[in-house]
Short mmCIF file of C-alpha atoms in Angstrom, two decimals:
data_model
loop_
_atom_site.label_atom_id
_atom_site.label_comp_id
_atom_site.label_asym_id
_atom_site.label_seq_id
_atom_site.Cartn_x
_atom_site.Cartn_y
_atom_site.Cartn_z
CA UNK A 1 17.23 5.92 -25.79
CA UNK A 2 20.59 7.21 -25.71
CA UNK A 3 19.93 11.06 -26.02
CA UNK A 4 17.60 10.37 -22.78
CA UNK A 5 19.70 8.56 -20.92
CA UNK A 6 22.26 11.78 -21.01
CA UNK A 7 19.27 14.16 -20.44
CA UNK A 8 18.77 11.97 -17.31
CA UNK A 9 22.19 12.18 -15.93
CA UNK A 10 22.11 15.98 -16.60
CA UNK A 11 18.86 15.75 -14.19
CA UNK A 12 20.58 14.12 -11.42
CA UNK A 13 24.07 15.63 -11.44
CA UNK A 14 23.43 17.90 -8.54
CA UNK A 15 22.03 15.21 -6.40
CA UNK A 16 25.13 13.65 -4.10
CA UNK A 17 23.51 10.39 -3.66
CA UNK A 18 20.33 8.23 -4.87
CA UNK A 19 18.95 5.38 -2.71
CA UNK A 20 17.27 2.91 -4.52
CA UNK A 21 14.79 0.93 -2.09
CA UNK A 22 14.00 -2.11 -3.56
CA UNK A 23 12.45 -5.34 -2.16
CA UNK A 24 12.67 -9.49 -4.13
CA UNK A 25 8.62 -9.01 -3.81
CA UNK A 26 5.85 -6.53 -2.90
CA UNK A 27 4.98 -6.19 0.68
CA UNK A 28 7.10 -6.23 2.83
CA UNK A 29 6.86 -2.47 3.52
CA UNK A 30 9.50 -1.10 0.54
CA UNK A 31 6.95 2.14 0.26
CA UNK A 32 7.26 2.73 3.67
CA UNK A 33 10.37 2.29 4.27
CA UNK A 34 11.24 4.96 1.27
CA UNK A 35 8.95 7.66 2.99
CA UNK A 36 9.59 7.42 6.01
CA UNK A 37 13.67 7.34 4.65
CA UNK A 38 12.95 10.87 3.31
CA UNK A 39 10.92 11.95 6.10
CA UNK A 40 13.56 11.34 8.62
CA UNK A 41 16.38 12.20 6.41
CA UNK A 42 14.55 15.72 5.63
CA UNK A 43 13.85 16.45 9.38
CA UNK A 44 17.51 16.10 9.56
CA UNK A 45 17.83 18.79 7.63
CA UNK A 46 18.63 17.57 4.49
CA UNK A 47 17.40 18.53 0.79
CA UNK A 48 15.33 14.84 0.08
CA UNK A 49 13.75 14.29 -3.22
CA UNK A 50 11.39 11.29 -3.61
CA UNK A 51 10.35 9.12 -6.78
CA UNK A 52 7.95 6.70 -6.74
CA UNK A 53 8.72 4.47 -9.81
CA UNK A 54 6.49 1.82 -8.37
CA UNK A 55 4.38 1.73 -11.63
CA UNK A 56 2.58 -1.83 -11.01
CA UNK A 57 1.29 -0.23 -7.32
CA UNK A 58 1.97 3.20 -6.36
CA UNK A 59 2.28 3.55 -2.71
CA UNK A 60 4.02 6.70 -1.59
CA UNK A 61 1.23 9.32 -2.22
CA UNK A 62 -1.24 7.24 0.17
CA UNK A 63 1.91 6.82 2.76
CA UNK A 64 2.11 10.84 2.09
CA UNK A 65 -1.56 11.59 2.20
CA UNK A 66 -1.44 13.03 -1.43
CA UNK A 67 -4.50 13.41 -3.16
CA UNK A 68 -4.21 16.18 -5.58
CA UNK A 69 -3.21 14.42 -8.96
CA UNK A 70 -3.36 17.69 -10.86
CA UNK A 71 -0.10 17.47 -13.29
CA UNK A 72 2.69 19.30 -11.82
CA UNK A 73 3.82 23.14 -13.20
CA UNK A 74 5.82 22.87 -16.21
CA UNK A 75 9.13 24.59 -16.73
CA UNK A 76 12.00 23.38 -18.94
CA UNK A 77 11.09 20.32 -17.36
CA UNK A 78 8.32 19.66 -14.60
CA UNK A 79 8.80 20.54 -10.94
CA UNK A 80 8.42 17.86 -7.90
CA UNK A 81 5.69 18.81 -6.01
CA UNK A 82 6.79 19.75 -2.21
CA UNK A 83 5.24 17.21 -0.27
CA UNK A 84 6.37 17.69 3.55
CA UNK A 85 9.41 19.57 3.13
CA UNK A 86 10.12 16.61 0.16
CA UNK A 87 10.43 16.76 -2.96
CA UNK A 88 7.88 14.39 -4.17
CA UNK A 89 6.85 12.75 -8.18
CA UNK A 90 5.06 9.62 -8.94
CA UNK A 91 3.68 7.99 -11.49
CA UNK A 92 0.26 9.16 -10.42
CA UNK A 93 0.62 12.17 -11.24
CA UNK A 94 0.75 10.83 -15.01
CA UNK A 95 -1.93 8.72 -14.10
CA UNK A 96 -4.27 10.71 -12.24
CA UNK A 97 -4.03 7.51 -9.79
CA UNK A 98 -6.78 5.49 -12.37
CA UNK A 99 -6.10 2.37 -12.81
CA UNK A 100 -3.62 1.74 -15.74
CA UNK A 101 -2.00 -1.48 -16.92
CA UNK A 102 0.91 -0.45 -18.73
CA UNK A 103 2.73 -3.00 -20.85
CA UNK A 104 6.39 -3.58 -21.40
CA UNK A 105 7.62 -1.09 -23.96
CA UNK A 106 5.05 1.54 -22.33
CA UNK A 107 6.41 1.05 -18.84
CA UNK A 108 9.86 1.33 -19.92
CA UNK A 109 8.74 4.69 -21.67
CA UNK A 110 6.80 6.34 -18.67
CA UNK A 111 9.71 5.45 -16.51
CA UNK A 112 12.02 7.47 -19.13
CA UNK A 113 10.07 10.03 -19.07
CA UNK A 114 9.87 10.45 -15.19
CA UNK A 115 13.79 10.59 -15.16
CA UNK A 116 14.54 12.77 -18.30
CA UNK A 117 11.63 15.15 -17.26
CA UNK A 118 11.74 16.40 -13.78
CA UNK A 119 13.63 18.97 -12.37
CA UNK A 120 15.38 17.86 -8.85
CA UNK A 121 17.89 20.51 -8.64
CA UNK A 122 20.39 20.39 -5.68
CA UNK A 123 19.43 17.39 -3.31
CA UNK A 124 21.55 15.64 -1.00
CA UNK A 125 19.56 12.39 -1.22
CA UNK A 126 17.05 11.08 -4.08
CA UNK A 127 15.26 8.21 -2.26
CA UNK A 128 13.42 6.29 -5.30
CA UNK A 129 10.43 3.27 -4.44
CA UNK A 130 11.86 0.81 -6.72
CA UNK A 131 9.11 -1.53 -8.65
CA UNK A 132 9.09 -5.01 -6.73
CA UNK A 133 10.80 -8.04 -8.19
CA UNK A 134 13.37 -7.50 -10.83
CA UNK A 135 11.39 -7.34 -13.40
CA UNK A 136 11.95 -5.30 -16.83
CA UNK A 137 11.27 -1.57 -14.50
CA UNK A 138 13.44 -2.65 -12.19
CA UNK A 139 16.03 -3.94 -14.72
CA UNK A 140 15.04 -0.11 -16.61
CA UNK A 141 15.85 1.94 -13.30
CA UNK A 142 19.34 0.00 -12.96
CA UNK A 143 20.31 0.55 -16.30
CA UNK A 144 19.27 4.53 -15.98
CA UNK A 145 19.86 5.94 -12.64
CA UNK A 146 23.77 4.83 -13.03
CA UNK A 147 24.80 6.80 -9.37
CA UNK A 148 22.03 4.54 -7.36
CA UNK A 149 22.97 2.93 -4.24
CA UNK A 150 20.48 0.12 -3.34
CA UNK A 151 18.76 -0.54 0.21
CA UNK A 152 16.72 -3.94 0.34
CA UNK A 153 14.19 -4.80 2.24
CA UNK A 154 12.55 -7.75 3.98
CA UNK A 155 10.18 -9.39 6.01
CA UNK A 156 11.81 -12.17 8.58
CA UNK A 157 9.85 -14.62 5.99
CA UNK A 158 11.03 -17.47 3.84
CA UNK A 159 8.96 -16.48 1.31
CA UNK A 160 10.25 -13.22 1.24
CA UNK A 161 13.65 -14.25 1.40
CA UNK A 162 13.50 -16.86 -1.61
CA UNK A 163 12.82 -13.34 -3.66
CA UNK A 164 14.68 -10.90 -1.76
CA UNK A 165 18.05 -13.81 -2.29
CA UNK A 166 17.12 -13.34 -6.25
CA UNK A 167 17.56 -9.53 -5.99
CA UNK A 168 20.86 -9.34 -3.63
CA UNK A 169 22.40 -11.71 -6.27
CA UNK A 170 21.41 -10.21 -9.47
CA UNK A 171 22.68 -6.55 -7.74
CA UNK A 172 26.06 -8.54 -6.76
CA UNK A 173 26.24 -10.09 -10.28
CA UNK A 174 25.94 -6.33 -11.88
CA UNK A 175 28.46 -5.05 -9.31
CA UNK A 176 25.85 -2.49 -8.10
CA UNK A 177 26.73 -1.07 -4.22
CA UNK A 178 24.23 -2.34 -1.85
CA UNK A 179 24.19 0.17 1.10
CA UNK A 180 22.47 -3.36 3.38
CA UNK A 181 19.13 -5.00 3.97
CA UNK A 182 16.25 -3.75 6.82
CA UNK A 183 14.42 -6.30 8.33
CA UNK A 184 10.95 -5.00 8.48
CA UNK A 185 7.94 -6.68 10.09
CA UNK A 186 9.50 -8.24 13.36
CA UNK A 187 7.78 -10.27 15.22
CA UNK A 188 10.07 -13.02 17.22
CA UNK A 189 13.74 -13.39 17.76
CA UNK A 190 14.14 -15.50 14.19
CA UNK A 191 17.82 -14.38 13.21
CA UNK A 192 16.85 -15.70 9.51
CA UNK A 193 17.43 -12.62 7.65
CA UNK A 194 20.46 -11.39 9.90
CA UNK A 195 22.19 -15.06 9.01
CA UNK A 196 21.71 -15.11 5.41
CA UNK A 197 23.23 -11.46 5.23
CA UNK A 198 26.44 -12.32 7.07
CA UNK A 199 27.03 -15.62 5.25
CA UNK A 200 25.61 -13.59 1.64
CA UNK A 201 28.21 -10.98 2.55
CA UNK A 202 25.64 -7.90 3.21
CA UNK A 203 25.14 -4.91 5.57
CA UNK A 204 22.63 -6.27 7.70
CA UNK A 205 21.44 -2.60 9.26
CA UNK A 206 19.48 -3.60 11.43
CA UNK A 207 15.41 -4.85 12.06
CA UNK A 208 11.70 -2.74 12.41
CA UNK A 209 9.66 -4.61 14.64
CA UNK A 210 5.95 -4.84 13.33
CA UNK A 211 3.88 -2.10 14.60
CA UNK A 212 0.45 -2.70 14.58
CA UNK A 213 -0.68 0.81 14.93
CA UNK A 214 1.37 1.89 12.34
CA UNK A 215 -2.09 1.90 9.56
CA UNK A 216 -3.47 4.33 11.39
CA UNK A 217 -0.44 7.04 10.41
CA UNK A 218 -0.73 5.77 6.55
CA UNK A 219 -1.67 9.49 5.14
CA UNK A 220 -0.20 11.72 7.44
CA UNK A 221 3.25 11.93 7.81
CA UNK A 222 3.49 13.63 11.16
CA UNK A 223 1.82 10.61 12.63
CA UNK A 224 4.63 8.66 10.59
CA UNK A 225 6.85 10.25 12.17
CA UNK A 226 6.00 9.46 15.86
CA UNK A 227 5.43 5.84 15.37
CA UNK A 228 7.20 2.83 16.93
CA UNK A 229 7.80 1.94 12.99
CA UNK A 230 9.63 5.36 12.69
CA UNK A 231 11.61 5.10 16.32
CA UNK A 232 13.24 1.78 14.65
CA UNK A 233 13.91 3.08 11.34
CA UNK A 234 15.42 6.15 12.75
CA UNK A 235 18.57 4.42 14.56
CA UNK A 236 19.08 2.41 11.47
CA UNK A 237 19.18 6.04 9.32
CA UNK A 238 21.39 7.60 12.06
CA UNK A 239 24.11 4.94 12.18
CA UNK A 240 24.11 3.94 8.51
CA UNK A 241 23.49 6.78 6.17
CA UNK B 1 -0.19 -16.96 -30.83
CA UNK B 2 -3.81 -18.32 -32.04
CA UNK B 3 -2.36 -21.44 -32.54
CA UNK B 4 -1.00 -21.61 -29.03
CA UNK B 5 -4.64 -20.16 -27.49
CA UNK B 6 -6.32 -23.36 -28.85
CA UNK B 7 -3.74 -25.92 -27.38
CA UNK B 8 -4.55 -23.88 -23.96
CA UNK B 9 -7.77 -24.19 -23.71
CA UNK B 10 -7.66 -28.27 -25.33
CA UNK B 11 -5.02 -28.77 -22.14
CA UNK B 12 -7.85 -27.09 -19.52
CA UNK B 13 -10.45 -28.68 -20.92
CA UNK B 14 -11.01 -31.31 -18.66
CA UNK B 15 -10.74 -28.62 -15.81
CA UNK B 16 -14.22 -27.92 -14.07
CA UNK B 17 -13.32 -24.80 -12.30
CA UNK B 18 -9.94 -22.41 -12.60
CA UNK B 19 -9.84 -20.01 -9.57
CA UNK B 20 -7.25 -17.69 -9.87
CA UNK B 21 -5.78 -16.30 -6.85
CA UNK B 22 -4.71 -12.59 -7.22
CA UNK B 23 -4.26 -8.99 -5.68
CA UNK B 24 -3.41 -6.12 -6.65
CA UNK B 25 -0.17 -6.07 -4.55
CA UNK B 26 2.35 -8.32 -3.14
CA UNK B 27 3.39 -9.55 0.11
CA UNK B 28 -0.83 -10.02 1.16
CA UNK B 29 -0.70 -13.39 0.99
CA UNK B 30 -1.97 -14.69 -2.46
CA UNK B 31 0.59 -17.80 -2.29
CA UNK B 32 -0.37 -18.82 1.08
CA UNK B 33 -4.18 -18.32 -0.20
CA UNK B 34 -3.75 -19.89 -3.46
CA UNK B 35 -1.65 -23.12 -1.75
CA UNK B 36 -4.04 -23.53 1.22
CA UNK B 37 -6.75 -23.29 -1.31
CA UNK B 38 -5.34 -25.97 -3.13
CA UNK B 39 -4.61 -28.42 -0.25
CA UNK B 40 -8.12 -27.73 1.64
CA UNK B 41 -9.75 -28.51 -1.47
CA UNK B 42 -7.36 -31.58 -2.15
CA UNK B 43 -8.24 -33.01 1.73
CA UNK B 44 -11.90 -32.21 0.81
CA UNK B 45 -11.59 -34.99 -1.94
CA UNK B 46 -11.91 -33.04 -5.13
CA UNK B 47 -8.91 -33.19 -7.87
CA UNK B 48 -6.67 -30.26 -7.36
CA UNK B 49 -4.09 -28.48 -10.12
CA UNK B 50 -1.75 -25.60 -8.69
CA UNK B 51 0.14 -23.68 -11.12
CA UNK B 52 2.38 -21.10 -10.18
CA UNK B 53 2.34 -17.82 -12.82
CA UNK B 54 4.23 -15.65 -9.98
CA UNK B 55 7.16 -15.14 -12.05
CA UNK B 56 8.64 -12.35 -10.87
CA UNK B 57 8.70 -13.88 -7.03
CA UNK B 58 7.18 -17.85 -7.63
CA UNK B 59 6.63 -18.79 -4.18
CA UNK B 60 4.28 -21.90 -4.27
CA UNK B 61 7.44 -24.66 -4.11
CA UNK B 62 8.37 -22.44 -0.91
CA UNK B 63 5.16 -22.91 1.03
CA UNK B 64 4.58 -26.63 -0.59
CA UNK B 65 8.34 -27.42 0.65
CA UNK B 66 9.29 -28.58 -3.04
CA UNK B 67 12.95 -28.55 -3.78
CA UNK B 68 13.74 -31.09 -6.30
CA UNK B 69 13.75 -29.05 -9.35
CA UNK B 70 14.21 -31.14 -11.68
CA UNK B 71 12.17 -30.69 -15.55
CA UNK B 72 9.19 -32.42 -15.00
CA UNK B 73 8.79 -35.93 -16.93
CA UNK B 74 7.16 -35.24 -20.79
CA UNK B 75 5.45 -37.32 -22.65
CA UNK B 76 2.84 -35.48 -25.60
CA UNK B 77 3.48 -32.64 -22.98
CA UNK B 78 5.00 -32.08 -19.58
CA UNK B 79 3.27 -34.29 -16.80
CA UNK B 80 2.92 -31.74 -13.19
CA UNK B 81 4.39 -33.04 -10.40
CA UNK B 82 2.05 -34.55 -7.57
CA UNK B 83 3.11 -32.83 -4.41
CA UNK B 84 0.86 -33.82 -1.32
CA UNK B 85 -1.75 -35.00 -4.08
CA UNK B 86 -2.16 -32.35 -5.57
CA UNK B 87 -0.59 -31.99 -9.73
CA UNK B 88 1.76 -28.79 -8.94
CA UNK B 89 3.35 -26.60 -11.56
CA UNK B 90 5.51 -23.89 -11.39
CA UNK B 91 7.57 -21.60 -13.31
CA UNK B 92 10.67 -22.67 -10.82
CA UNK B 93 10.75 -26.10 -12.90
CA UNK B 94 12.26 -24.02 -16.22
CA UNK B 95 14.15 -21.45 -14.17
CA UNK B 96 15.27 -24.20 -11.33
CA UNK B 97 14.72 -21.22 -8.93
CA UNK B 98 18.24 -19.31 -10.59
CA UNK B 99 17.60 -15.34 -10.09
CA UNK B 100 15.93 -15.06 -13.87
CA UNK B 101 15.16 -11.70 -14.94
CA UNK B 102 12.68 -11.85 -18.07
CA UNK B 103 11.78 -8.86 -19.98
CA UNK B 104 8.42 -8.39 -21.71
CA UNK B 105 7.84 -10.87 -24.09
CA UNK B 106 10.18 -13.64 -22.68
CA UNK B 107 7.54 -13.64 -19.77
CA UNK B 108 4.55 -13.83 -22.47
CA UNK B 109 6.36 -16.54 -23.74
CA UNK B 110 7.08 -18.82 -20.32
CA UNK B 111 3.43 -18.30 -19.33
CA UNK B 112 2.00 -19.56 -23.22
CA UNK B 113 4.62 -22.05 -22.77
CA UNK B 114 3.61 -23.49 -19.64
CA UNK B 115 -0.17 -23.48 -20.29
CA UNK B 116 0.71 -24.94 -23.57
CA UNK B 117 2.88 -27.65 -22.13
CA UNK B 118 1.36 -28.62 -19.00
CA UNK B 119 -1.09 -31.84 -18.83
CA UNK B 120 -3.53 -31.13 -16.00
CA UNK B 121 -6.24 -34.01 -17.63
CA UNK B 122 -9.29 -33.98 -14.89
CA UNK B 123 -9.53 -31.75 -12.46
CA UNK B 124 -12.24 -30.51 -10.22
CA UNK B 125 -9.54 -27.15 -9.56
CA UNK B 126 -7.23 -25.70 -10.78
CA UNK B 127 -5.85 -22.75 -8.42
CA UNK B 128 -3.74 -20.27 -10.54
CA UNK B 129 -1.03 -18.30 -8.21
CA UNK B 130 -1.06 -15.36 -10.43
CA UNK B 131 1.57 -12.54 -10.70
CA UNK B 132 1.22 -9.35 -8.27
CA UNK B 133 -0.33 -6.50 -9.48
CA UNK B 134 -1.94 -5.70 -13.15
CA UNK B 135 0.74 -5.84 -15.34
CA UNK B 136 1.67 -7.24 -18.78
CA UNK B 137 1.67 -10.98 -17.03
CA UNK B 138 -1.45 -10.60 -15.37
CA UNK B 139 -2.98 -9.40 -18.42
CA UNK B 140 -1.55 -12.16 -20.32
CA UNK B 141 -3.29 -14.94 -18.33
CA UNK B 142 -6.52 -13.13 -18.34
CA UNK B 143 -6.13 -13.71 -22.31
CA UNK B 144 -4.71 -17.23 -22.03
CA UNK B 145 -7.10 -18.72 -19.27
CA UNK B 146 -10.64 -17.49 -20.86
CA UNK B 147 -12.65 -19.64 -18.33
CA UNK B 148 -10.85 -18.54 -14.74
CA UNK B 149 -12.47 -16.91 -12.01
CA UNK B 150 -10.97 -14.79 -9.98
CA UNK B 151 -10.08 -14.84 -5.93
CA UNK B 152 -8.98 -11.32 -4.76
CA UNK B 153 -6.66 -10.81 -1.24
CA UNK B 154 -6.25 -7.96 0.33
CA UNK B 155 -4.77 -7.12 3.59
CA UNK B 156 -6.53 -4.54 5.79
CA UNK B 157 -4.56 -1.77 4.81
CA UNK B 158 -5.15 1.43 2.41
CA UNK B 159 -1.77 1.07 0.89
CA UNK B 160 -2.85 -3.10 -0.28
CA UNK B 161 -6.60 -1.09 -1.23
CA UNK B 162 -5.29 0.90 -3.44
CA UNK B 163 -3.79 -1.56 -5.12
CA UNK B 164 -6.68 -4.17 -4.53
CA UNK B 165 -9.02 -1.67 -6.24
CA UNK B 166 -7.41 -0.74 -9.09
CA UNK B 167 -6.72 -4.85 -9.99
CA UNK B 168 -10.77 -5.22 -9.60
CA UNK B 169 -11.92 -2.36 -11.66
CA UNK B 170 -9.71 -3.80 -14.15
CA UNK B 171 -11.64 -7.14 -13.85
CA UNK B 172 -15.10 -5.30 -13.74
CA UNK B 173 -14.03 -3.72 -16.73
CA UNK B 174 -12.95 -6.49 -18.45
CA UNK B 175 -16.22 -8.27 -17.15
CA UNK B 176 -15.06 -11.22 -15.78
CA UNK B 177 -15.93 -13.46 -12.97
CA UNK B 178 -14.57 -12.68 -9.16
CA UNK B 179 -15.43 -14.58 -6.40
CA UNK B 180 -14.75 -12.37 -3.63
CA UNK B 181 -12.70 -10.37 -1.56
CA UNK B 182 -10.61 -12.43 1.20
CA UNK B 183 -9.06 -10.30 3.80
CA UNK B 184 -5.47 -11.87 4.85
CA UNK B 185 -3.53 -10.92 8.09
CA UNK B 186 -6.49 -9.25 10.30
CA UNK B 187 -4.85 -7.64 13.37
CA UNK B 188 -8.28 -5.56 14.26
CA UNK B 189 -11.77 -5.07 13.69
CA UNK B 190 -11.18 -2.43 11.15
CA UNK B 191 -14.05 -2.58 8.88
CA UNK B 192 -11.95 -1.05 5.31
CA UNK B 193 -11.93 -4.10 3.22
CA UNK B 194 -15.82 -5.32 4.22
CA UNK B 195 -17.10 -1.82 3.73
CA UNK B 196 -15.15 -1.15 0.37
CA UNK B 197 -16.40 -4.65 -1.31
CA UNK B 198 -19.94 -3.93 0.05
CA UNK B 199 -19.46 -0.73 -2.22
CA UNK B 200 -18.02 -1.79 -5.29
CA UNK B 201 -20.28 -4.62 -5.21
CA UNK B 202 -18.09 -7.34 -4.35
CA UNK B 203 -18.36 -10.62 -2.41
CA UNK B 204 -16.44 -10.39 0.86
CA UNK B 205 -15.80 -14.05 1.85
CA UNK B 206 -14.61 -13.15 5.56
CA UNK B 207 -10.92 -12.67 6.87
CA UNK B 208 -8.05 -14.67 7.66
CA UNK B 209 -6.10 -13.80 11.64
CA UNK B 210 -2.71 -12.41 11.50
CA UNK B 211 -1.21 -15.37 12.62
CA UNK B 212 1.98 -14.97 14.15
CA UNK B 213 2.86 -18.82 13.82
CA UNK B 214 2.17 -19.19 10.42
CA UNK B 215 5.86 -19.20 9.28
CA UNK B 216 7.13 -21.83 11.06
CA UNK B 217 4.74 -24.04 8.89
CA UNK B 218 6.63 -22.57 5.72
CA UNK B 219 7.92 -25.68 3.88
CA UNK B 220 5.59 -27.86 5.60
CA UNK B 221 2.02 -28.78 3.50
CA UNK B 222 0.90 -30.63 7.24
CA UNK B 223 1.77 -28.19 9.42
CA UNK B 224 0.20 -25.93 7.21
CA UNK B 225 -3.24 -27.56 7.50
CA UNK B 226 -3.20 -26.98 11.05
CA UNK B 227 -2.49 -23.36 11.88
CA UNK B 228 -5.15 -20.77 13.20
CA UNK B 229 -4.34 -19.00 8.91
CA UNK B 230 -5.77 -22.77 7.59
CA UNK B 231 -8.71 -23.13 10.04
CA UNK B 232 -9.95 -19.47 9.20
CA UNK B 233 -9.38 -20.21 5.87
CA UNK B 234 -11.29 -23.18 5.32
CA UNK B 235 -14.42 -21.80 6.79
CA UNK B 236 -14.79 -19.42 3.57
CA UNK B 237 -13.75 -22.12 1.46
CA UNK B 238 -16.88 -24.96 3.06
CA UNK B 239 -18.74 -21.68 2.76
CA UNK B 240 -18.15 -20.09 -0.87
CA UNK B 241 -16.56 -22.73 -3.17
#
């Protein structure tokens, strides 16, 4: 494990900063919020690389509208396919998208590979779609991608806050810099998730309100783009990052 | 582990039916649907277990408004608490709802553990709130609980399909029993979910309303019964169980 985990810092030593966007449970719009992250950040003008480590449900290539799985040209290394402008990898492209229940020591392998095997180059953000929960991938991703800066996401949900609260305070117990939490999903004025931030001692960045047109953009990003979802996000990625 | 199998299925076998509650994703619902499934059933008269497998984001004591998490009272086994007459079990009773990040086999463990442990006696149900997605925990109970059906959400959306269809082929693979399809959180009269079970040969039960309301009955098991998500509910359940 150890001669990887150097091959993987080798991998990401010209990328200036990786955003981890992780979410306590599936759901709550983590997938979307990392595409339409490197989206925006992209039409910025920035280099954007994106990695969907989201082995238990792979979300980013239907968000993207990907659906060649063909396995991506090798070269010392494999290259990100250019999805959009983005530098884009998954899982599925291992997978060919079939369904595939990994188990532990197999997940923590694939997720390995991913890291030690693709080719970034220069990027000035890495967005990755973090596996939901903190389970052993997400524990796996922590431990490997040492330079990760973590954005969490929720719905204004108790539910989703009992599991989001289990994240924020396993990042805070491992010292790991949270760059704040987006409040996806909208609906009312509840201030739930803006409260617990302050007291928790988070970035609250700011809130998405739901948008219920937004499934009909799923697949094509330029639709993304113009949605009410995206006009939200968009302040939040201007002000904070 | 054999030993363990046959003090699992002793402890269920006074259970008529095991519905487990899954999806292929998280964040569509399958707490609210496994919990309402539990109460409706309860108010219908029958004998009702609930046991929450969710480990990586156990949200059943949310909905049910359980906080006393104290270990459950043992005798031969561990008796389930009786929460709004129903016998309720949850990982949350071994964790007492700390942030607990289990790797691989430690989760294995929990879940033989608690099916070994638990003493459900008679029961008409028992609804299983099963982990998200089709990993190693998922695949676990599948093993453990050789007599469950299964109950399938999805939301009506192609990134919760993809997920939803890749947890059923596993279960049409594997050959076991599914109920049906529910559809959680319908905003429209988009036909995805209905049209894709009709396909794969599943049984679509019908759909549940996005209802905005819903989360103010978080907590509460009475208020619950009473919102527009309960009253669509309980049609499929008079109608399919």
């Amino acid at each position: 494990m150890e001669v990887r985990t150097s091959v993987i810092e080798k991998r990401l030593s010209k990328v200036k900063r990786v955003i981890s966007v992780a979410s306590g449970k599936g759901g709550v719009g983590k997938s979307l919020v990392a595409c339409s992250l490197a989206l925006s950040l992209s039409k910025k003008g920035y280099k954007v690389g994106l990695l969907d480590l989201d082995l238990y449900g792979p979300s980013s290539h239907v968000i993207l509208g990907v659906n060649d799985f063909s396995f991506p040209e090798e070269e010392k290394g494999i290259l990100p396919y250019d999805i959009n402008k983005i530098k884009f990898m998954s899982i599925v492209y291992f997978t060919e998208d079939k369904p595939a229940p990994l188990r532990g020591m197999d997940i923590t392998n694939v997720i390995i590979e991913l890291l030690a095997i693709t080719r970034w180059e220069e990027l000035d953000y890495l967005i990755i779609d973090m596996p939901p929960g903190i389970g052993d991938e997400t524990l796996d991703v922590i431990h490997l991608v040492k330079k990760s800066e973590f954005m969490v996401v929720s719905t204004p949900s108790k539910v989703a806050l009992a599991a989001v609260d289990k994240l924020l305070k396993v990042l805070k117990e491992l010292k790991l810099p949270v760059v704040g939490v987006v409040e996806n999903m909208k609906i009312d004025d509840s201030t739930l998730i803006k409260d617990y931030s302050k007291e928790q001692g988070f970035s609250y960045l700011g809130s998405i309100a739901f948008d219920k047109n937004l499934e009909g953009a799923i697949g094509f990003p330029e639709k993304l783009m113009k949605t009410g979802f995206m006009n939200d996000f968009d302040k939040i990625i201007t002000k904070h990052l």
